[in-house]
Amino acid sequence: MSDIKRLITDIAFDLGFDAVGITLADDISSSNEHFLKWREKGFAADMSYLLREDPINAKPKQILSEAKSVISLLVNYYTEAPSDPGTNYGRIAAYAVGIDYHKVLRKKIKLFQEKIKEEVGDRFISKGFSDSVPLLEKSFARNSGLGFFGKNTLIINKPFGSYFFVCEIISNLEIEPDHDINGTCGKCTRCIDVCPTDALGVGALPATPLLDARLCISYQTIENRGNIPIDLRKKFGSWMFGCDLCQLVCPYNKKIKETSWQEFKPESGFGHWIKLADVLKIRTEDEFHARFCHTALTRPKRSGFLRNAAIVAGNRLSEEALPELIWLAENEADPVIREHVLWALSKYDDRKVKQCISNYLINK
Ligand code: B12
Ligand code: SF4
Ligand code: SF4
């Protein structure tokens, strides 16, 4: 290993990153072709950052003209979810149970760049990010040797499985690249089979894993700002923010280590399960923001988050959520929340709803 590579790897591990890989900062046009075809099919839904006319996502030199290398860093966020606490709770995907990863990783990446600069001097020029520029991060991570594309479309690493974030530092340093890994899913199709909305599939040759974001619970609960298609709501089950089903079943995730990053542990945020009634009681955007601002849960705003909680309440027939749904049906101004509240109420037993409405009117 060259001196510069050893230096970079040592700095990364000192800062707590879990794995490091390096690739050349060349355009990855074949991945871009996959991306463009995927987008043409409408699979990107309405995610505006993926719909730009001339995506820079495969061209690191458009982000940093002096670019010679891309350093990919792996951050394990895995924590095991406690067993289901019951029908009054909704499930949060593992990546969002702690502090907002954007905030945590932005600071850590900056520190990483500063430490390299201290050692290498001002000739080191770089741009670093995680999930904040439209770069095909998974393709760069794969090319850096951090893992292979699984059929769930995520990068899978041995020994970390798939529950990790990737960060990239595009730099002007010439560093000997790593080789990509020849991992494979083999004949396994567990993630495709388990997906409740059939969002996963395999494209035409060369066989490429594909995800239709319009069908994915993760897209619907986090990125969609409006109404959720009615036929998908039941399929959310208890997922109220993101979805991990296609990771939970993956054999590569069976014997993985929990994260050593305190920030991503459930005690740093709201954990794996949230009480639906507590969410449905949040009356204003300010109150919502004040409660969740240190986590990633703010992305769908109050409207989207209460919408999701209403769907899960309707799916699980949560007793505690019922009075809150009735209050919202009468008083809520947001049309998206109201529509999903009415949908949820239609799932409960009529007698239960009537009884609850009578109690509500008596106590009013
Ligand atoms: C948009 C997006 C989403 C969308 C769409 C996801 C998707 N699969 O496309 C939605 C909202 C659904 C989503 C969900 C999730 N996301 Co997301 N998301 C992104 C984002 C911003 C862009 C992804 C993208 O460009 N998709 C477009 C498709 C076409 O690109 P692609 O999947 O890379 O497809 C490539 C392959 O086909 C490849 N390819 C090319 N040639 C070949 C050849 C062969 C043989 C093969 C196999 C493949 C292959 O080329 C394509 C282009 O790179 C990235 C961050 C980033 N900037 O990259 C995070 C990112 C992918 N998400 C991440 C995470 C954690 C999640 C969730 C787990 C969160 C959750 N629990 O809810 C889920 C997982 C759902 C799933 N099964 O993918 C991580 C994934 C880390 C990992 N281990 O891979 C990323 C990388 C963020 C980060 N910086 O850590 N996400
Ligand atoms: S995250 Fe959930 S909905 Fe999306 S592809 Fe995976 S299993 Fe399907
Ligand atoms: S569940 Fe099976 S098919 Fe899906 S990503 Fe894991 S190994 Fe691959």
Short mmCIF file of C-alpha atoms and ligand atoms in Angstrom, two decimals:
data_model
loop_
_atom_site.label_atom_id
_atom_site.label_comp_id
_atom_site.label_asym_id
_atom_site.label_seq_id
_atom_site.Cartn_x
_atom_site.Cartn_y
_atom_site.Cartn_z
CA MET A 1 0.00 0.00 0.00
CA SER A 2 1.31 3.44 -0.92
CA ASP A 3 2.08 5.95 1.84
CA ILE A 4 -0.75 8.27 0.81
CA LYS A 5 -3.25 5.42 0.79
CA ARG A 6 -2.14 4.25 4.23
CA LEU A 7 -2.40 7.81 5.54
CA ILE A 8 -5.96 8.21 4.22
CA THR A 9 -7.04 4.82 5.54
CA ASP A 10 -5.55 5.52 8.99
CA ILE A 11 -7.28 8.91 9.21
CA ALA A 12 -10.61 7.36 8.17
CA PHE A 13 -10.42 4.61 10.78
CA ASP A 14 -9.26 7.08 13.49
CA LEU A 15 -12.39 9.13 12.81
CA GLY A 16 -14.62 6.07 13.16
CA PHE A 17 -15.40 5.30 9.51
CA ASP A 18 -15.92 1.55 9.13
CA ALA A 19 -14.34 0.90 5.72
CA VAL A 20 -12.52 2.84 3.00
CA GLY A 21 -12.22 2.28 -0.73
CA ILE A 22 -10.73 4.24 -3.60
CA THR A 23 -11.54 4.51 -7.29
CA LEU A 24 -10.48 6.75 -10.16
CA ALA A 25 -12.44 9.97 -10.71
CA ASP A 26 -13.35 8.96 -14.25
CA ASP A 27 -16.85 9.24 -15.68
CA ILE A 28 -18.86 6.07 -15.21
CA SER A 29 -20.92 6.22 -18.37
CA SER A 30 -22.19 2.62 -18.25
CA SER A 31 -23.80 3.26 -14.85
CA ASN A 32 -25.20 6.51 -16.18
CA GLU A 33 -26.84 4.63 -19.05
CA HIS A 34 -28.54 2.35 -16.50
CA PHE A 35 -29.65 5.41 -14.60
CA LEU A 36 -31.08 7.16 -17.68
CA LYS A 37 -33.01 4.04 -18.74
CA TRP A 38 -34.34 3.68 -15.19
CA ARG A 39 -35.49 7.28 -15.23
CA GLU A 40 -37.10 6.98 -18.66
CA LYS A 41 -39.36 4.24 -17.29
CA GLY A 42 -40.69 6.75 -14.74
CA PHE A 43 -39.09 4.84 -11.84
CA ALA A 44 -37.67 8.08 -10.36
CA ALA A 45 -41.23 9.23 -9.50
CA ASP A 46 -41.18 13.01 -8.89
CA MET A 47 -37.76 13.24 -7.15
CA SER A 48 -36.64 16.51 -8.76
CA TYR A 49 -32.92 16.02 -8.02
CA LEU A 50 -33.01 12.88 -10.18
CA LEU A 51 -34.94 14.51 -13.01
CA ARG A 52 -32.48 17.28 -13.95
CA GLU A 53 -31.82 17.48 -17.66
CA ASP A 54 -28.04 16.95 -17.65
CA PRO A 55 -27.33 14.94 -14.51
CA ILE A 56 -23.81 15.29 -13.15
CA ASN A 57 -24.24 12.01 -11.37
CA ALA A 58 -21.59 10.04 -13.22
CA LYS A 59 -19.07 12.86 -13.71
CA PRO A 60 -16.93 13.68 -10.67
CA LYS A 61 -14.87 16.20 -12.70
CA GLN A 62 -17.98 18.37 -13.06
CA ILE A 63 -17.98 18.67 -9.29
CA LEU A 64 -14.20 19.16 -8.98
CA SER A 65 -12.35 19.88 -12.22
CA GLU A 66 -8.96 18.74 -10.79
CA ALA A 67 -10.45 15.39 -9.65
CA LYS A 68 -8.16 12.33 -9.81
CA SER A 69 -9.70 9.99 -7.21
CA VAL A 70 -12.92 9.25 -5.36
CA ILE A 71 -12.52 8.09 -1.77
CA SER A 72 -15.61 6.18 -0.60
CA LEU A 73 -16.26 5.79 3.12
CA LEU A 74 -18.62 3.28 4.70
CA VAL A 75 -20.57 4.13 7.87
CA ASN A 76 -22.37 1.26 9.60
CA TYR A 77 -25.70 2.42 11.06
CA TYR A 78 -27.15 -0.95 12.02
CA THR A 79 -28.97 -1.45 15.31
CA GLU A 80 -31.36 -4.32 15.93
CA ALA A 81 -34.99 -3.31 16.38
CA PRO A 82 -36.70 -4.43 19.59
CA SER A 83 -39.70 -6.70 19.03
CA ASP A 84 -43.00 -5.12 18.00
CA PRO A 85 -44.43 -3.24 21.03
CA GLY A 86 -47.97 -3.61 19.65
CA THR A 87 -50.62 -2.01 17.50
CA ASN A 88 -50.26 1.49 18.97
CA TYR A 89 -46.80 1.93 17.44
CA GLY A 90 -45.37 2.65 13.98
CA ARG A 91 -41.99 1.48 12.71
CA ILE A 92 -39.04 3.68 11.71
CA ALA A 93 -36.39 2.38 9.29
CA ALA A 94 -33.06 1.66 10.98
CA TYR A 95 -31.17 4.45 9.20
CA ALA A 96 -33.38 7.08 10.86
CA VAL A 97 -33.63 5.87 14.47
CA GLY A 98 -30.85 8.19 15.73
CA ILE A 99 -29.59 11.65 14.79
CA ASP A 100 -29.96 12.91 11.20
CA TYR A 101 -27.07 11.31 9.29
CA HIS A 102 -26.70 14.32 6.99
CA LYS A 103 -25.76 16.48 9.98
CA VAL A 104 -23.45 13.91 11.55
CA LEU A 105 -21.65 12.93 8.36
CA ARG A 106 -21.22 16.48 7.03
CA LYS A 107 -19.14 17.32 10.12
CA LYS A 108 -17.17 14.05 10.03
CA ILE A 109 -16.37 14.42 6.32
CA LYS A 110 -15.13 17.98 6.92
CA LEU A 111 -12.89 16.72 9.72
CA PHE A 112 -11.57 13.98 7.43
CA GLN A 113 -10.69 16.56 4.74
CA GLU A 114 -9.01 18.84 7.32
CA LYS A 115 -6.88 16.01 8.71
CA ILE A 116 -5.69 15.04 5.25
CA LYS A 117 -4.86 18.69 4.53
CA GLU A 118 -2.83 18.90 7.76
CA GLU A 119 -0.68 16.00 6.53
CA VAL A 120 -0.55 16.67 2.78
CA GLY A 121 -0.64 20.46 2.78
CA ASP A 122 -2.54 22.97 0.67
CA ARG A 123 -2.03 21.00 -2.53
CA PHE A 124 -4.91 18.76 -1.34
CA ILE A 125 -8.17 19.91 -2.97
CA SER A 126 -11.40 18.02 -2.36
CA LYS A 127 -15.18 18.05 -2.24
CA GLY A 128 -16.93 15.73 0.20
CA PHE A 129 -20.55 14.72 0.76
CA SER A 130 -23.03 12.02 1.60
CA ASP A 131 -26.47 11.88 0.03
CA SER A 132 -26.39 15.60 -0.75
CA VAL A 133 -25.35 15.76 -4.42
CA PRO A 134 -26.86 13.83 -7.33
CA LEU A 135 -23.84 11.54 -7.71
CA LEU A 136 -24.34 7.82 -8.32
CA GLU A 137 -22.93 7.07 -4.90
CA LYS A 138 -23.59 3.34 -5.01
CA SER A 139 -21.78 2.90 -8.31
CA PHE A 140 -18.73 4.78 -6.99
CA ALA A 141 -18.84 2.75 -3.77
CA ARG A 142 -19.01 -0.46 -5.79
CA ASN A 143 -16.10 0.64 -8.00
CA SER A 144 -14.12 1.51 -4.83
CA GLY A 145 -14.41 -2.10 -3.68
CA LEU A 146 -16.90 -1.43 -0.87
CA GLY A 147 -19.35 -4.06 -2.06
CA PHE A 148 -21.57 -5.30 -4.86
CA PHE A 149 -25.08 -4.42 -6.08
CA GLY A 150 -27.63 -6.72 -4.44
CA LYS A 151 -31.01 -7.46 -5.97
CA ASN A 152 -32.52 -5.05 -3.43
CA THR A 153 -30.45 -2.42 -5.36
CA LEU A 154 -28.32 -1.66 -2.30
CA ILE A 155 -24.57 -2.12 -2.00
CA ILE A 156 -23.75 -5.20 0.02
CA ASN A 157 -20.47 -5.51 1.86
CA LYS A 158 -18.90 -8.40 3.68
CA PRO A 159 -18.84 -8.16 6.72
CA PHE A 160 -21.16 -5.12 7.06
CA GLY A 161 -24.15 -6.33 5.04
CA SER A 162 -26.17 -3.42 3.60
CA TYR A 163 -27.12 -1.29 6.61
CA PHE A 164 -24.58 1.45 5.97
CA PHE A 165 -24.29 4.96 4.57
CA VAL A 166 -21.75 5.85 1.95
CA CYS A 167 -19.82 9.12 1.76
CA GLU A 168 -17.54 10.26 -1.05
CA ILE A 169 -14.59 12.58 -1.15
CA ILE A 170 -13.64 13.63 -4.66
CA SER A 171 -9.97 14.64 -4.52
CA ASN A 172 -7.08 15.77 -6.68
CA LEU A 173 -4.75 13.17 -5.15
CA GLU A 174 -3.50 10.33 -7.28
CA ILE A 175 -4.13 7.26 -5.14
CA GLU A 176 -3.82 3.64 -6.18
CA PRO A 177 -7.42 2.43 -6.78
CA ASP A 178 -9.04 -0.61 -5.19
CA HIS A 179 -10.68 -3.34 -7.23
CA ASP A 180 -14.39 -3.94 -7.24
CA ILE A 181 -15.58 -7.05 -5.41
CA ASN A 182 -17.03 -10.03 -7.23
CA GLY A 183 -19.85 -10.64 -4.76
CA THR A 184 -23.20 -11.93 -5.92
CA CYS A 185 -26.69 -12.75 -4.68
CA GLY A 186 -26.53 -16.09 -6.45
CA LYS A 187 -29.99 -17.61 -6.87
CA CYS A 188 -31.43 -15.83 -3.84
CA THR A 189 -34.54 -13.67 -4.49
CA ARG A 190 -35.72 -13.14 -0.90
CA CYS A 191 -35.84 -9.34 -1.12
CA ILE A 192 -37.84 -9.42 -4.36
CA ASP A 193 -40.25 -11.96 -2.87
CA VAL A 194 -40.77 -10.13 0.44
CA CYS A 195 -41.39 -6.65 -0.99
CA PRO A 196 -45.09 -6.04 -0.27
CA THR A 197 -45.53 -3.60 -3.16
CA ASP A 198 -43.51 -5.46 -5.84
CA ALA A 199 -41.16 -2.50 -6.17
CA LEU A 200 -38.12 -4.68 -6.95
CA GLY A 201 -37.26 -6.50 -10.13
CA VAL A 202 -34.41 -7.36 -12.44
CA GLY A 203 -33.98 -5.47 -15.72
CA ALA A 204 -33.11 -6.90 -19.12
CA LEU A 205 -29.57 -8.02 -19.92
CA PRO A 206 -27.09 -7.20 -18.58
CA ALA A 207 -29.17 -8.22 -15.58
CA THR A 208 -29.46 -5.12 -13.41
CA PRO A 209 -31.41 -4.85 -10.16
CA LEU A 210 -34.19 -2.30 -10.50
CA LEU A 211 -36.40 -0.47 -8.04
CA ASP A 212 -39.54 1.40 -9.04
CA ALA A 213 -39.56 4.26 -6.54
CA ARG A 214 -43.26 4.93 -7.21
CA LEU A 215 -44.03 1.61 -5.53
CA CYS A 216 -41.42 1.72 -2.77
CA ILE A 217 -42.68 2.38 0.78
CA SER A 218 -39.48 4.29 1.46
CA TYR A 219 -40.22 6.76 -1.35
CA GLN A 220 -43.90 7.03 -0.46
CA THR A 221 -43.37 7.67 3.26
CA ILE A 222 -40.35 10.00 2.93
CA GLU A 223 -40.28 11.73 -0.44
CA ASN A 224 -43.92 11.85 -1.57
CA ARG A 225 -45.45 15.15 -0.46
CA GLY A 226 -49.05 14.42 -1.43
CA ASN A 227 -51.61 11.65 -1.20
CA ILE A 228 -50.47 8.03 -1.07
CA PRO A 229 -52.06 5.82 -3.77
CA ILE A 230 -54.95 4.02 -2.06
CA ASP A 231 -53.93 0.51 -3.18
CA LEU A 232 -50.50 0.93 -1.53
CA ARG A 233 -51.65 2.07 1.91
CA LYS A 234 -52.60 -1.34 3.30
CA LYS A 235 -49.23 -2.69 2.13
CA PHE A 236 -47.30 -0.30 4.39
CA GLY A 237 -48.25 -2.48 7.38
CA SER A 238 -46.53 -0.84 10.34
CA TRP A 239 -43.87 1.13 8.36
CA MET A 240 -44.39 4.82 8.99
CA PHE A 241 -40.99 6.18 7.92
CA GLY A 242 -38.87 4.29 5.38
CA CYS A 243 -38.84 0.52 5.02
CA ASP A 244 -36.24 -2.17 5.74
CA LEU A 245 -38.05 -5.31 4.62
CA CYS A 246 -35.71 -6.00 1.70
CA GLN A 247 -32.74 -5.70 4.09
CA LEU A 248 -34.28 -7.65 6.96
CA VAL A 249 -34.57 -10.82 4.89
CA CYS A 250 -31.13 -10.59 3.30
CA PRO A 251 -28.78 -13.40 4.35
CA TYR A 252 -25.85 -10.97 4.15
CA ASN A 253 -27.44 -9.03 7.04
CA LYS A 254 -27.74 -12.02 9.36
CA LYS A 255 -24.52 -11.82 11.34
CA ILE A 256 -23.61 -8.17 11.24
CA LYS A 257 -22.21 -5.97 13.99
CA GLU A 258 -24.21 -3.13 15.52
CA THR A 259 -22.93 0.38 14.80
CA SER A 260 -20.24 1.89 16.99
CA TRP A 261 -21.53 5.38 16.11
CA GLN A 262 -23.40 6.65 19.17
CA GLU A 263 -25.27 9.14 16.94
CA PHE A 264 -27.05 6.35 15.06
CA LYS A 265 -28.20 4.41 18.10
CA PRO A 266 -31.93 4.51 18.97
CA GLU A 267 -31.32 6.34 22.27
CA SER A 268 -29.93 9.33 20.31
CA GLY A 269 -33.21 9.80 18.43
CA PHE A 270 -36.73 8.36 18.63
CA GLY A 271 -35.81 4.72 18.16
CA HIS A 272 -37.33 1.99 16.03
CA TRP A 273 -40.96 2.38 17.17
CA ILE A 274 -42.97 5.56 17.74
CA LYS A 275 -46.33 5.87 19.46
CA LEU A 276 -48.88 6.80 16.78
CA ALA A 277 -51.12 8.81 19.13
CA ASP A 278 -48.15 11.00 20.15
CA VAL A 279 -47.49 11.86 16.51
CA LEU A 280 -51.16 12.47 15.68
CA LYS A 281 -51.35 14.94 18.59
CA ILE A 282 -48.80 17.31 17.01
CA ARG A 283 -50.80 20.39 16.03
CA THR A 284 -48.38 22.74 14.24
CA GLU A 285 -45.34 22.68 11.95
CA ASP A 286 -43.30 24.47 14.63
CA GLU A 287 -44.20 21.87 17.23
CA PHE A 288 -43.32 19.11 14.77
CA HIS A 289 -39.99 20.73 13.93
CA ALA A 290 -39.09 21.37 17.57
CA ARG A 291 -39.72 17.71 18.41
CA PHE A 292 -37.89 16.06 15.51
CA CYS A 293 -35.35 18.60 14.21
CA HIS A 294 -32.27 16.61 15.27
CA THR A 295 -33.44 13.55 13.33
CA ALA A 296 -34.09 12.70 9.66
CA LEU A 297 -37.81 12.35 10.42
CA THR A 298 -38.54 15.99 9.50
CA ARG A 299 -38.15 15.35 5.75
CA PRO A 300 -41.86 14.70 4.98
CA LYS A 301 -42.81 17.64 7.26
CA ARG A 302 -45.79 17.51 9.62
CA SER A 303 -48.19 16.84 6.76
CA GLY A 304 -46.37 13.75 5.50
CA PHE A 305 -45.49 12.40 8.93
CA LEU A 306 -49.05 12.62 10.29
CA ARG A 307 -50.33 11.20 6.98
CA ASN A 308 -48.04 8.19 7.51
CA ALA A 309 -49.10 7.80 11.15
CA ALA A 310 -52.77 7.83 10.07
CA ILE A 311 -52.13 5.05 7.52
CA VAL A 312 -50.35 2.87 10.08
CA ALA A 313 -53.12 3.54 12.65
CA GLY A 314 -55.66 2.38 10.05
CA ASN A 315 -53.60 -0.70 9.22
CA ARG A 316 -53.04 -1.67 12.84
CA LEU A 317 -56.42 -0.47 14.19
CA SER A 318 -54.61 1.32 17.00
CA GLU A 319 -56.98 1.90 19.96
CA GLU A 320 -54.94 4.79 21.32
CA ALA A 321 -54.84 6.55 17.95
CA LEU A 322 -58.62 6.41 17.39
CA PRO A 323 -59.59 9.51 19.49
CA GLU A 324 -56.77 11.46 17.80
CA LEU A 325 -58.03 10.46 14.35
CA ILE A 326 -61.53 11.64 15.30
CA TRP A 327 -60.17 14.97 16.52
CA LEU A 328 -58.23 15.41 13.27
CA ALA A 329 -61.25 14.47 11.14
CA GLU A 330 -63.14 17.37 12.67
CA ASN A 331 -60.42 19.98 13.11
CA GLU A 332 -57.44 19.39 10.80
CA ALA A 333 -56.93 22.00 8.05
CA ASP A 334 -54.31 20.13 5.98
CA PRO A 335 -56.19 18.30 3.18
CA VAL A 336 -53.57 15.53 2.89
CA ILE A 337 -53.78 14.66 6.59
CA ARG A 338 -57.57 14.84 6.58
CA GLU A 339 -57.91 12.52 3.58
CA HIS A 340 -55.69 9.86 5.18
CA VAL A 341 -57.40 10.24 8.54
CA LEU A 342 -60.77 9.53 6.90
CA TRP A 343 -59.27 6.54 5.12
CA ALA A 344 -57.89 5.24 8.42
CA LEU A 345 -61.23 5.70 10.21
CA SER A 346 -62.96 3.69 7.48
CA LYS A 347 -60.83 0.68 8.47
CA TYR A 348 -62.06 0.54 12.08
CA ASP A 349 -65.15 -1.29 13.24
CA ASP A 350 -68.17 1.09 12.87
CA ARG A 351 -69.38 0.51 16.43
CA LYS A 352 -65.96 1.38 17.84
CA VAL A 353 -65.82 4.62 15.87
CA LYS A 354 -69.39 5.58 16.89
CA GLN A 355 -68.62 4.90 20.56
CA CYS A 356 -65.46 6.97 20.36
CA ILE A 357 -67.30 9.83 18.61
CA SER A 358 -69.97 9.84 21.37
CA ASN A 359 -67.26 10.05 24.05
CA TYR A 360 -65.59 12.82 22.08
CA LEU A 361 -68.82 14.83 21.81
CA ILE A 362 -69.64 14.39 25.52
CA ASN A 363 -66.19 15.61 26.57
CA LYS A 364 -66.13 18.51 24.10
C1 B12 B 1 -33.10 8.27 -4.78
C2 B12 B 1 -32.66 7.45 -3.59
C3 B12 B 1 -33.61 6.62 -3.00
C4 B12 B 1 -34.95 6.32 -3.66
C5 B12 B 1 -34.71 5.33 -4.83
C6 B12 B 1 -33.78 4.16 -4.43
C7 B12 B 1 -33.11 3.41 -5.57
N1 B12 B 1 -32.79 2.16 -5.33
O1 B12 B 1 -32.88 3.97 -6.62
C8 B12 B 1 -35.76 5.78 -2.46
C9 B12 B 1 -36.48 6.93 -1.78
C10 B12 B 1 -36.77 4.69 -2.78
C11 B12 B 1 -34.62 5.31 -1.54
C12 B12 B 1 -34.79 4.35 -0.57
C13 B12 B 1 -33.78 3.91 0.27
N2 B12 B 1 -32.54 4.45 0.39
CO1 B12 B 1 -31.85 5.80 -0.81
N3 B12 B 1 -30.96 6.96 -2.01
C14 B12 B 1 -31.34 7.53 -3.10
C15 B12 B 1 -30.18 8.33 -3.71
C16 B12 B 1 -30.35 9.80 -3.34
C17 B12 B 1 -30.02 8.19 -5.23
C18 B12 B 1 -30.09 6.73 -5.74
C19 B12 B 1 -30.16 6.68 -7.25
O2 B12 B 1 -29.43 7.38 -7.93
N4 B12 B 1 -31.07 5.85 -7.78
C20 B12 B 1 -31.18 5.70 -9.21
C21 B12 B 1 -30.78 4.28 -9.59
C22 B12 B 1 -30.96 3.96 -11.07
O3 B12 B 1 -29.40 4.19 -9.37
P1 B12 B 1 -28.75 2.92 -8.65
O4 B12 B 1 -29.71 2.31 -7.70
O5 B12 B 1 -27.44 3.40 -8.17
O6 B12 B 1 -28.69 1.89 -9.90
C23 B12 B 1 -27.45 1.53 -10.44
C24 B12 B 1 -27.30 0.11 -10.86
O7 B12 B 1 -28.31 -0.24 -11.71
C25 B12 B 1 -25.94 0.29 -11.46
N5 B12 B 1 -25.41 -0.65 -12.34
C26 B12 B 1 -24.79 -0.26 -13.40
N6 B12 B 1 -24.30 -1.29 -14.05
C27 B12 B 1 -24.61 -2.37 -13.38
C28 B12 B 1 -24.32 -3.68 -13.69
C29 B12 B 1 -24.75 -4.66 -12.83
C30 B12 B 1 -24.47 -6.05 -13.15
C31 B12 B 1 -25.43 -4.29 -11.66
C32 B12 B 1 -25.82 -5.32 -10.71
C33 B12 B 1 -25.72 -2.95 -11.40
C34 B12 B 1 -25.29 -1.99 -12.28
O8 B12 B 1 -26.08 1.49 -12.24
C35 B12 B 1 -27.15 2.22 -11.75
C36 B12 B 1 -26.70 3.63 -11.57
O9 B12 B 1 -25.65 3.75 -10.58
C37 B12 B 1 -28.94 7.69 -2.96
C38 B12 B 1 -27.79 8.66 -2.71
C39 B12 B 1 -27.02 8.93 -4.00
N7 B12 B 1 -26.78 10.17 -4.30
O10 B12 B 1 -26.67 7.99 -4.68
C40 B12 B 1 -29.57 7.15 -1.66
C41 B12 B 1 -29.06 5.80 -1.14
C42 B12 B 1 -29.05 4.85 -2.30
N8 B12 B 1 -30.12 5.39 -0.22
C43 B12 B 1 -29.69 4.74 0.81
C44 B12 B 1 -30.54 4.16 1.79
C45 B12 B 1 -29.92 3.79 3.12
C46 B12 B 1 -31.91 3.94 1.51
C47 B12 B 1 -32.90 3.07 2.30
C48 B12 B 1 -32.29 1.81 2.90
C49 B12 B 1 -33.60 3.92 3.40
C50 B12 B 1 -34.77 3.21 4.05
N9 B12 B 1 -34.54 2.26 4.93
O11 B12 B 1 -35.91 3.50 3.78
C51 B12 B 1 -33.96 2.74 1.19
C52 B12 B 1 -33.61 1.45 0.47
C53 B12 B 1 -34.58 1.07 -0.61
C54 B12 B 1 -33.90 0.22 -1.67
N10 B12 B 1 -34.15 -1.07 -1.67
O12 B12 B 1 -33.11 0.77 -2.46
C55 B12 B 1 -28.17 4.61 0.81
C56 B12 B 1 -27.80 3.17 0.40
C57 B12 B 1 -26.50 2.61 0.97
C58 B12 B 1 -26.25 1.21 0.45
N11 B12 B 1 -25.89 0.29 1.31
O13 B12 B 1 -26.36 0.93 -0.70
C59 B12 B 1 -27.76 5.74 -0.25
C60 B12 B 1 -26.54 5.42 -1.09
C61 B12 B 1 -27.55 7.04 0.56
C62 B12 B 1 -26.18 7.10 1.22
N12 B12 B 1 -25.34 8.07 0.86
O14 B12 B 1 -25.83 6.30 2.05
N13 B12 B 1 -33.45 5.92 -1.83
S1 SF4 B 2 -37.70 -0.64 0.92
FE1 SF4 B 2 -39.59 -1.88 1.25
S2 SF4 B 2 -41.01 -1.24 -0.36
FE2 SF4 B 2 -38.96 -0.49 -0.95
S3 SF4 B 2 -38.13 -2.10 -2.23
FE3 SF4 B 2 -37.46 -2.59 -0.16
S4 SF4 B 2 -39.07 -3.98 0.64
FE4 SF4 B 2 -39.91 -2.98 -1.18
S1 SF4 B 3 -32.01 -10.90 -0.12
FE1 SF4 B 3 -30.91 -12.28 -1.49
S2 SF4 B 3 -31.30 -11.44 -3.53
FE2 SF4 B 3 -31.82 -9.84 -2.09
S3 SF4 B 3 -29.96 -8.60 -1.87
FE3 SF4 B 3 -29.88 -10.15 -0.24
S4 SF4 B 3 -28.73 -11.87 -1.15
FE4 SF4 B 3 -29.37 -10.54 -2.82
#
